[in-house]
PDB file of N, CA and C in Angstrom:
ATOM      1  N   UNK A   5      13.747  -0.590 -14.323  1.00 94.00           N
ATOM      2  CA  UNK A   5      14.263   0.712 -13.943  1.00 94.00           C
ATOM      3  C   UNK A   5      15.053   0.567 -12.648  1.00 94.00           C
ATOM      4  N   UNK A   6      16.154   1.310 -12.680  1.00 96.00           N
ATOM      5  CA  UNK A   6      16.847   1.055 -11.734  1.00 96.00           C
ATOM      6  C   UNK A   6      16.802   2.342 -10.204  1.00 96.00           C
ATOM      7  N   UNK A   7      16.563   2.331  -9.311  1.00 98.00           N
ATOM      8  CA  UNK A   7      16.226   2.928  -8.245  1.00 98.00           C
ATOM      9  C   UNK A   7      17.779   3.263  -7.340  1.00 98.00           C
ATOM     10  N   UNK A   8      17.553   4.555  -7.294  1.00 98.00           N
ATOM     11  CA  UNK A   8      19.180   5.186  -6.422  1.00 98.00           C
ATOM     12  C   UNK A   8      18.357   6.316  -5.587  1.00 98.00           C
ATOM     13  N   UNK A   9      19.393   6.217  -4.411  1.00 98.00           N
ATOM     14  CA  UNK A   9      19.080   6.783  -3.475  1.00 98.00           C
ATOM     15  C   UNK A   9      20.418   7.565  -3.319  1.00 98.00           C
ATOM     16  N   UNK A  10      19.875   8.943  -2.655  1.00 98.00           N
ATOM     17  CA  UNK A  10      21.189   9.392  -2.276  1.00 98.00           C
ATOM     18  C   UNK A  10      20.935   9.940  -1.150  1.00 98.00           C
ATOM     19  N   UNK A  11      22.322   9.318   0.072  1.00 98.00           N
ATOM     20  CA  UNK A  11      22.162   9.444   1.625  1.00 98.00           C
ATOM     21  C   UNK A  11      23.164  10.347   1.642  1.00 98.00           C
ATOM     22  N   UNK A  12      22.543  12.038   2.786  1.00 96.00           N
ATOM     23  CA  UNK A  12      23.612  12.411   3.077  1.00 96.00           C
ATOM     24  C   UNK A  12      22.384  13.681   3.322  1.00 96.00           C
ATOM     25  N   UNK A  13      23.380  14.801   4.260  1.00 90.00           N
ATOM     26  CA  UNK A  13      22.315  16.091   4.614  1.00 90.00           C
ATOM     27  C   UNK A  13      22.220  17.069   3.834  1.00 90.00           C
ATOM     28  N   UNK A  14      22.257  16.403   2.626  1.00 86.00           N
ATOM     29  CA  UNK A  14      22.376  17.812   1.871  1.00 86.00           C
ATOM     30  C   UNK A  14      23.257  18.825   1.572  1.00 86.00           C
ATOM     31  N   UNK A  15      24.964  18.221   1.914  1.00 92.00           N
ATOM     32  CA  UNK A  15      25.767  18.432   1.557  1.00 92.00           C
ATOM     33  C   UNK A  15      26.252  18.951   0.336  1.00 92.00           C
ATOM     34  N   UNK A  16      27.233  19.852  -0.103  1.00 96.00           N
ATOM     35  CA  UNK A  16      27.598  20.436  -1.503  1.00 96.00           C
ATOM     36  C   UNK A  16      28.123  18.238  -1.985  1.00 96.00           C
ATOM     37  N   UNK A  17      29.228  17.887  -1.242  1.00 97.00           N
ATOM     38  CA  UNK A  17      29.034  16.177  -1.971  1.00 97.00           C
ATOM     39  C   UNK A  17      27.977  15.200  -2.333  1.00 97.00           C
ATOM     40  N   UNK A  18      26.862  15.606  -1.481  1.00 96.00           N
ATOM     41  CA  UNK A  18      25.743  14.331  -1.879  1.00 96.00           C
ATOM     42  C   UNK A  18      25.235  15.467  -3.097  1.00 96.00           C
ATOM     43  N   UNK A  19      24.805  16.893  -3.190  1.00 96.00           N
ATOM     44  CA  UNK A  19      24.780  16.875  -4.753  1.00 96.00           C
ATOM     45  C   UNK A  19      25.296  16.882  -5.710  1.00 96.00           C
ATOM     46  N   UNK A  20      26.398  17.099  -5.324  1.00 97.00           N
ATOM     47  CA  UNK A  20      27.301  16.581  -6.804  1.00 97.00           C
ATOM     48  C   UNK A  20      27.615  14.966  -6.918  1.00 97.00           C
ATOM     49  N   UNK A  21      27.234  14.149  -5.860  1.00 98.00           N
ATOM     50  CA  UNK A  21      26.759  12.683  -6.232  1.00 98.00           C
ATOM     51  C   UNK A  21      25.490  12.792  -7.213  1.00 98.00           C
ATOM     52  N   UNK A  22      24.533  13.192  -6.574  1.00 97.00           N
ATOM     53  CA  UNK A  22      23.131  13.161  -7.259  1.00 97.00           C
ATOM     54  C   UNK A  22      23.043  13.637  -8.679  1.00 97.00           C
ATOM     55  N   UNK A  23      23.873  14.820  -8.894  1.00 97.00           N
ATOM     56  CA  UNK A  23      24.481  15.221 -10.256  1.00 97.00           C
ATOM     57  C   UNK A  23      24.704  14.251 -11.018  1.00 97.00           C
ATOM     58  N   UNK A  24      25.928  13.807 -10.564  1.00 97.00           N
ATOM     59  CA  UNK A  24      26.351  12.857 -11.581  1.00 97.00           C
ATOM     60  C   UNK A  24      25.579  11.961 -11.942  1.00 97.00           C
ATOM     61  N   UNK A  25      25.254  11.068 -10.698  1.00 98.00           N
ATOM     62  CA  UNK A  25      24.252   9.912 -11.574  1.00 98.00           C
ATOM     63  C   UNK A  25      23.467  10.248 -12.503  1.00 98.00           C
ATOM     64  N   UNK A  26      21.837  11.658 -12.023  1.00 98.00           N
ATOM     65  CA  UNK A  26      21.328  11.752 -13.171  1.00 98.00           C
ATOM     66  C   UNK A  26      21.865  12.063 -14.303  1.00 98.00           C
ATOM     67  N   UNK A  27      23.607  12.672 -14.257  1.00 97.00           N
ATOM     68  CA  UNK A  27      24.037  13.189 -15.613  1.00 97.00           C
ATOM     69  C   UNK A  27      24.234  11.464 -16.811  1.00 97.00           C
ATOM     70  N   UNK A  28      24.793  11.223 -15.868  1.00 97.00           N
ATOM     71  CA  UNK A  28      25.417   9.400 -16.347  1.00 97.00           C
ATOM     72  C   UNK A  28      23.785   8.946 -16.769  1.00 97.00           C
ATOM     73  N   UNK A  29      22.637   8.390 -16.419  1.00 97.00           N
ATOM     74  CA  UNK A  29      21.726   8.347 -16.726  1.00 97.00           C
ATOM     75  C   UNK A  29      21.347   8.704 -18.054  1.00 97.00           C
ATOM     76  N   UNK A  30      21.506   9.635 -17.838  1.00 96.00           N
ATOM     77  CA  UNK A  30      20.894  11.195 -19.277  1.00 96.00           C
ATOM     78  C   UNK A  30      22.151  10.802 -20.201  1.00 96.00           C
ATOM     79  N   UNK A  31      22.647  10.635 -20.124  1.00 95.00           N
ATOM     80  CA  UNK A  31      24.128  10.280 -21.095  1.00 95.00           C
ATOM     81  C   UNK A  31      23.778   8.702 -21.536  1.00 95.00           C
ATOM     82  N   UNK A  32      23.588   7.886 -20.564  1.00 95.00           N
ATOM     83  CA  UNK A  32      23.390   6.472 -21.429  1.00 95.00           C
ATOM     84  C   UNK A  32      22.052   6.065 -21.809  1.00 95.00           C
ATOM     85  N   UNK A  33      21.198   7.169 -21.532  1.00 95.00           N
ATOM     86  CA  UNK A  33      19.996   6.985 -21.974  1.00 95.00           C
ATOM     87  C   UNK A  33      19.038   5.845 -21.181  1.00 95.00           C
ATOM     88  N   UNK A  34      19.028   5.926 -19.852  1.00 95.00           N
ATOM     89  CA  UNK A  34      19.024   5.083 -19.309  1.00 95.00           C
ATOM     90  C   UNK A  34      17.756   5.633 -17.942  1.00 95.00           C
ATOM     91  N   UNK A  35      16.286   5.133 -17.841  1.00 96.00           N
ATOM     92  CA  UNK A  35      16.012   5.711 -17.257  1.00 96.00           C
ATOM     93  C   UNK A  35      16.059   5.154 -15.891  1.00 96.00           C
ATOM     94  N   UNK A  36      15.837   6.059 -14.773  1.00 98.00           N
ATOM     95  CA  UNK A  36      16.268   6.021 -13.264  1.00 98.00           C
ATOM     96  C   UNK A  36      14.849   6.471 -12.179  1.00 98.00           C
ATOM     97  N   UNK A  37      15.446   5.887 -11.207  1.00 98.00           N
ATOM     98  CA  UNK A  37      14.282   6.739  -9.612  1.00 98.00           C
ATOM     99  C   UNK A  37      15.520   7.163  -9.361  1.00 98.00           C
ATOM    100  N   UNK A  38      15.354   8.691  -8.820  1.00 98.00           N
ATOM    101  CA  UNK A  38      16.627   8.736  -8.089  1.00 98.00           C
ATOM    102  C   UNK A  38      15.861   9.553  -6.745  1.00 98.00           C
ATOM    103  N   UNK A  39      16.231   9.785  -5.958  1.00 97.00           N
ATOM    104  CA  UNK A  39      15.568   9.623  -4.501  1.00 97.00           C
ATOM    105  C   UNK A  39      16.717  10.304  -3.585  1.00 97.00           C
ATOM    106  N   UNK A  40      16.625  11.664  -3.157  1.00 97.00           N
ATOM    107  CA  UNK A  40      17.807  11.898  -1.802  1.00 97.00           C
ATOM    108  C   UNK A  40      17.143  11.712  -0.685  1.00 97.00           C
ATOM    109  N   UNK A  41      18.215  11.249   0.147  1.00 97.00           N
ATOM    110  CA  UNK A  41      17.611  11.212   2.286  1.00 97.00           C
ATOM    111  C   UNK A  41      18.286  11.815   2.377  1.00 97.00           C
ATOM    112  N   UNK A  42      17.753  12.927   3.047  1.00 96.00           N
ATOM    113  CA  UNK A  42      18.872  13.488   4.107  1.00 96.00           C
ATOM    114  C   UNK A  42      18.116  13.117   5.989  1.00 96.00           C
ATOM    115  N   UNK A  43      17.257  12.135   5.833  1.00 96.00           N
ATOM    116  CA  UNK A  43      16.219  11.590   7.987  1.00 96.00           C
ATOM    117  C   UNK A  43      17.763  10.878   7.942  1.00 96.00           C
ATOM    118  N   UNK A  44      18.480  11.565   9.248  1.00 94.00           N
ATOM    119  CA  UNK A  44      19.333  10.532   9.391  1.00 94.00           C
ATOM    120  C   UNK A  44      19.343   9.417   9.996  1.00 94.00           C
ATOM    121  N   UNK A  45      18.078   9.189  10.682  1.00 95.00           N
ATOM    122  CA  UNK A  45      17.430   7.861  10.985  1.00 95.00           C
ATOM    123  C   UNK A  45      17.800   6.808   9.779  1.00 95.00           C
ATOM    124  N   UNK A  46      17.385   7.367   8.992  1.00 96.00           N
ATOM    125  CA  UNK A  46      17.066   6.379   7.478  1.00 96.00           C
ATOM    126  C   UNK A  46      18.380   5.996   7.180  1.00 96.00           C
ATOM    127  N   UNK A  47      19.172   7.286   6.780  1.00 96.00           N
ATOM    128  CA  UNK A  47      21.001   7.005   6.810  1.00 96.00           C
ATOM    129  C   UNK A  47      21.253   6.104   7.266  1.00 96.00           C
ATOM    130  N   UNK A  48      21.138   6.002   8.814  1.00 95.00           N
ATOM    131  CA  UNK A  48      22.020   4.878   9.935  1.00 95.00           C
ATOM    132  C   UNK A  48      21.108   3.316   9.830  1.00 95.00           C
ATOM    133  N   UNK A  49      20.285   3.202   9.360  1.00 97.00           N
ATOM    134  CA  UNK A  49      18.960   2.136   8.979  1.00 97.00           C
ATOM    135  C   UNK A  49      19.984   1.143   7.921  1.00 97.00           C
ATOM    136  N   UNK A  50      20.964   2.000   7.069  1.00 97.00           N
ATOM    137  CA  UNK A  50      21.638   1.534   5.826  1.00 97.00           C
ATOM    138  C   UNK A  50      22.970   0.999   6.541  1.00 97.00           C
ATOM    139  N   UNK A  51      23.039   1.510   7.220  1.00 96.00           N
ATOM    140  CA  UNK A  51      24.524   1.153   8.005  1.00 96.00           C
ATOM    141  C   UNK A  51      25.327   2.400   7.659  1.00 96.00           C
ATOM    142  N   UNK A  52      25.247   3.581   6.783  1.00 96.00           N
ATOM    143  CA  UNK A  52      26.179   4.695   6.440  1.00 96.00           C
ATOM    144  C   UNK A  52      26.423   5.631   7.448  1.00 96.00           C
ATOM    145  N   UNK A  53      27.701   5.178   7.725  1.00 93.00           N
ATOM    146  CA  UNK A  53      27.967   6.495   8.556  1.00 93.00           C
ATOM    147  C   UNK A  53      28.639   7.223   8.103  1.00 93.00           C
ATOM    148  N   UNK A  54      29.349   7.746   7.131  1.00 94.00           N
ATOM    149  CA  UNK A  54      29.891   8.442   6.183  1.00 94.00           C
ATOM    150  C   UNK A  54      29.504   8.801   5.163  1.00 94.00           C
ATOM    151  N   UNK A  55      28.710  10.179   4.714  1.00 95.00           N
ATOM    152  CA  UNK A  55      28.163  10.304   3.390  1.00 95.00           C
ATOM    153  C   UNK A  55      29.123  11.368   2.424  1.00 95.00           C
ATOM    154  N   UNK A  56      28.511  11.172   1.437  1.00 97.00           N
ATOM    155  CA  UNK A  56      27.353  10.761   0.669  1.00 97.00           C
ATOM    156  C   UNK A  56      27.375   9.405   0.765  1.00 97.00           C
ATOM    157  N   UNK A  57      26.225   9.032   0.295  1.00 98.00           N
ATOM    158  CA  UNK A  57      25.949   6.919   0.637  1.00 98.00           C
ATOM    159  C   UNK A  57      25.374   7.195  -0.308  1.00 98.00           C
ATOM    160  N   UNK A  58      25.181   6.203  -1.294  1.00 98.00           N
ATOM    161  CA  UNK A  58      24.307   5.219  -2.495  1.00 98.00           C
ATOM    162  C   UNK A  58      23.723   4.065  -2.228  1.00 98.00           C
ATOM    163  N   UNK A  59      22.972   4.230  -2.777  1.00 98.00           N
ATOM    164  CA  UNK A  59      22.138   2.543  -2.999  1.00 98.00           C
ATOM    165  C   UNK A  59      21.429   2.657  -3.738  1.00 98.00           C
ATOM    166  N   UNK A  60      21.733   1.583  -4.574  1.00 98.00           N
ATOM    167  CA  UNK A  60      20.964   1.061  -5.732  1.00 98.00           C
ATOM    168  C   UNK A  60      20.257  -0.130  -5.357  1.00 98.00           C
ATOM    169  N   UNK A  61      19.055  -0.177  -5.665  1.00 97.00           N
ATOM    170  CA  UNK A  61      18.387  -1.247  -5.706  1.00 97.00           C
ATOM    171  C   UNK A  61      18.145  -1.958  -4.308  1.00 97.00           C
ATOM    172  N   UNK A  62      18.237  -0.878  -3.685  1.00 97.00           N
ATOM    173  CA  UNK A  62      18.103  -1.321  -1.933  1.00 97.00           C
ATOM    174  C   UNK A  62      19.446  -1.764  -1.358  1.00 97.00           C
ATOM    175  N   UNK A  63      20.512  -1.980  -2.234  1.00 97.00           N
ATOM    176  CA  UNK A  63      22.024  -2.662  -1.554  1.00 97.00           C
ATOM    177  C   UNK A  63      22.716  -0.848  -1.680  1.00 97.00           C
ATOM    178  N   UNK A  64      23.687  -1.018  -0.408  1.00 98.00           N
ATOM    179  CA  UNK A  64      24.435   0.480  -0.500  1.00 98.00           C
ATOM    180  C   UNK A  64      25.850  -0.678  -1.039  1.00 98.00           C
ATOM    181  N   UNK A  65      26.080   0.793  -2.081  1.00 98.00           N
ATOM    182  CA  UNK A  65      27.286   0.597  -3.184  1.00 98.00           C
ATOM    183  C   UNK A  65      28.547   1.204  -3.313  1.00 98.00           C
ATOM    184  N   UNK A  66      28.424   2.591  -2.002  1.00 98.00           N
ATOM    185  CA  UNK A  66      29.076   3.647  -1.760  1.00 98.00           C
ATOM    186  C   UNK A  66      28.673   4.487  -0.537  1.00 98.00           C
ATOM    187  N   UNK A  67      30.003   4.445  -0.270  1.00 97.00           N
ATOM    188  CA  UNK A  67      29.779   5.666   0.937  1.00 97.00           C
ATOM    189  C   UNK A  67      30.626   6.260   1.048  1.00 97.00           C
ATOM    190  N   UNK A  68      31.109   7.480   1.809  1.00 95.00           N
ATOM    191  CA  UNK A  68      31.973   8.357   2.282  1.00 95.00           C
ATOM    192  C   UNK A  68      32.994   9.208   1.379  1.00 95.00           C
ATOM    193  N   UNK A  69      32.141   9.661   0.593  1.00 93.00           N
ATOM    194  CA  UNK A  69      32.546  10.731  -0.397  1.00 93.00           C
ATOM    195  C   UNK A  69      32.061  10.334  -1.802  1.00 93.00           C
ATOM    196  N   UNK A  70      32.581  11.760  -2.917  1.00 97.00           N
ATOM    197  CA  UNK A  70      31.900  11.461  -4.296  1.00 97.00           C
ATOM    198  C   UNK A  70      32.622  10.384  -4.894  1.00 97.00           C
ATOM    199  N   UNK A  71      31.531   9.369  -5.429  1.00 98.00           N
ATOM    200  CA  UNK A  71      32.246   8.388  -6.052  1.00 98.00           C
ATOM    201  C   UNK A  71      32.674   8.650  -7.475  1.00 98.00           C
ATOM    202  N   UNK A  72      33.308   7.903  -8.249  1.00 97.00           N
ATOM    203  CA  UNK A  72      34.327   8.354  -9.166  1.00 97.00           C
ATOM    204  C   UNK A  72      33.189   8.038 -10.610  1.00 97.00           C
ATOM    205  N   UNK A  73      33.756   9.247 -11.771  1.00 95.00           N
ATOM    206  CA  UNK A  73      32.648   8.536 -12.608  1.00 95.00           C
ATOM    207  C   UNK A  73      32.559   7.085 -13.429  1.00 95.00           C
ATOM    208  N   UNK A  74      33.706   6.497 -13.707  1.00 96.00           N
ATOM    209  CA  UNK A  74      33.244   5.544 -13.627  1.00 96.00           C
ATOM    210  C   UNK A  74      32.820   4.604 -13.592  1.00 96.00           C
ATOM    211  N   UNK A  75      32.431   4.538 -11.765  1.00 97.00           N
ATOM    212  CA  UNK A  75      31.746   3.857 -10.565  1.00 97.00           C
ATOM    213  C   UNK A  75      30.319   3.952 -10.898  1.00 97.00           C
ATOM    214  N   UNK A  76      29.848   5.452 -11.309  1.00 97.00           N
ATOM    215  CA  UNK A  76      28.887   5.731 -11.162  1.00 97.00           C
ATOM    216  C   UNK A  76      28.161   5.519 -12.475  1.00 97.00           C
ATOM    217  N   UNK A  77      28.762   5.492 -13.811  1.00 96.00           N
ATOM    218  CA  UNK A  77      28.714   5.088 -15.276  1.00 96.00           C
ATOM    219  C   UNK A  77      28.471   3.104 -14.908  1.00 96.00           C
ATOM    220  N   UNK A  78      29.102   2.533 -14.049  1.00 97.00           N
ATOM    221  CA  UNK A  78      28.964   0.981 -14.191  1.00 97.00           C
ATOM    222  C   UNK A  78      27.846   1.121 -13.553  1.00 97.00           C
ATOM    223  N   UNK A  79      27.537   1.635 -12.195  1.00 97.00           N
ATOM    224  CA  UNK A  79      26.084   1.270 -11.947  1.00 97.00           C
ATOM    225  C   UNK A  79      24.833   1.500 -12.733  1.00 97.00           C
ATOM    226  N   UNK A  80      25.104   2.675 -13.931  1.00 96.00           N
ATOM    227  CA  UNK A  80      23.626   3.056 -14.265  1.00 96.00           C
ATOM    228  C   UNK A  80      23.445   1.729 -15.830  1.00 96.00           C
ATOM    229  N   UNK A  81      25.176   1.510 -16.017  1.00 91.00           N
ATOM    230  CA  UNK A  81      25.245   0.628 -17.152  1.00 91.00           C
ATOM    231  C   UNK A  81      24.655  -0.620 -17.176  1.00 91.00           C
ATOM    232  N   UNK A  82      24.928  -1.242 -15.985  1.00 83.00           N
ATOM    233  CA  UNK A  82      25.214  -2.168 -15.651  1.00 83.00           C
ATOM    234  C   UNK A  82      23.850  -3.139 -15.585  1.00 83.00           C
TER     235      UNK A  82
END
């Protein structure tokens, strides 16, 4: 199972990040952790200073806005 995080304060962009993935997920049938931060301790821990931020699998894959679908279709594929 693949584990995503989504960094950011809760922004209208980090949920329509979080959207998508679980939508992409639910579409490839593919199950997920998906996990939001908004401690921005934790954020800056990742190195993101620009959110929304991703990370999959503990590596960040994205940052600083919604990523494209897909970006977000190869990670859940992949």
């Amino acid at each position: 199972m693949k584990t995503f995080k989504v960094l950011g304060g809760g922004c209208r962009n980090c949920e329509v990040t979080a959207e998508a993935i679980a939508h992409a997920a639910a579409e490839a049938g593919v199950e997920i952790a998906l996990e939001k931060v908004t401690d921005m301790a934790e954020i800056l821990g990742y190195g993101v200073m620009s959110t929304p931020g991703v990370v999959l699998d503990g590596e960040v894959v994205h940052a600083g806005g919604v990523p494209r679908a897909d970006q977000v279709r190869a990670w859940v594929c992949d």
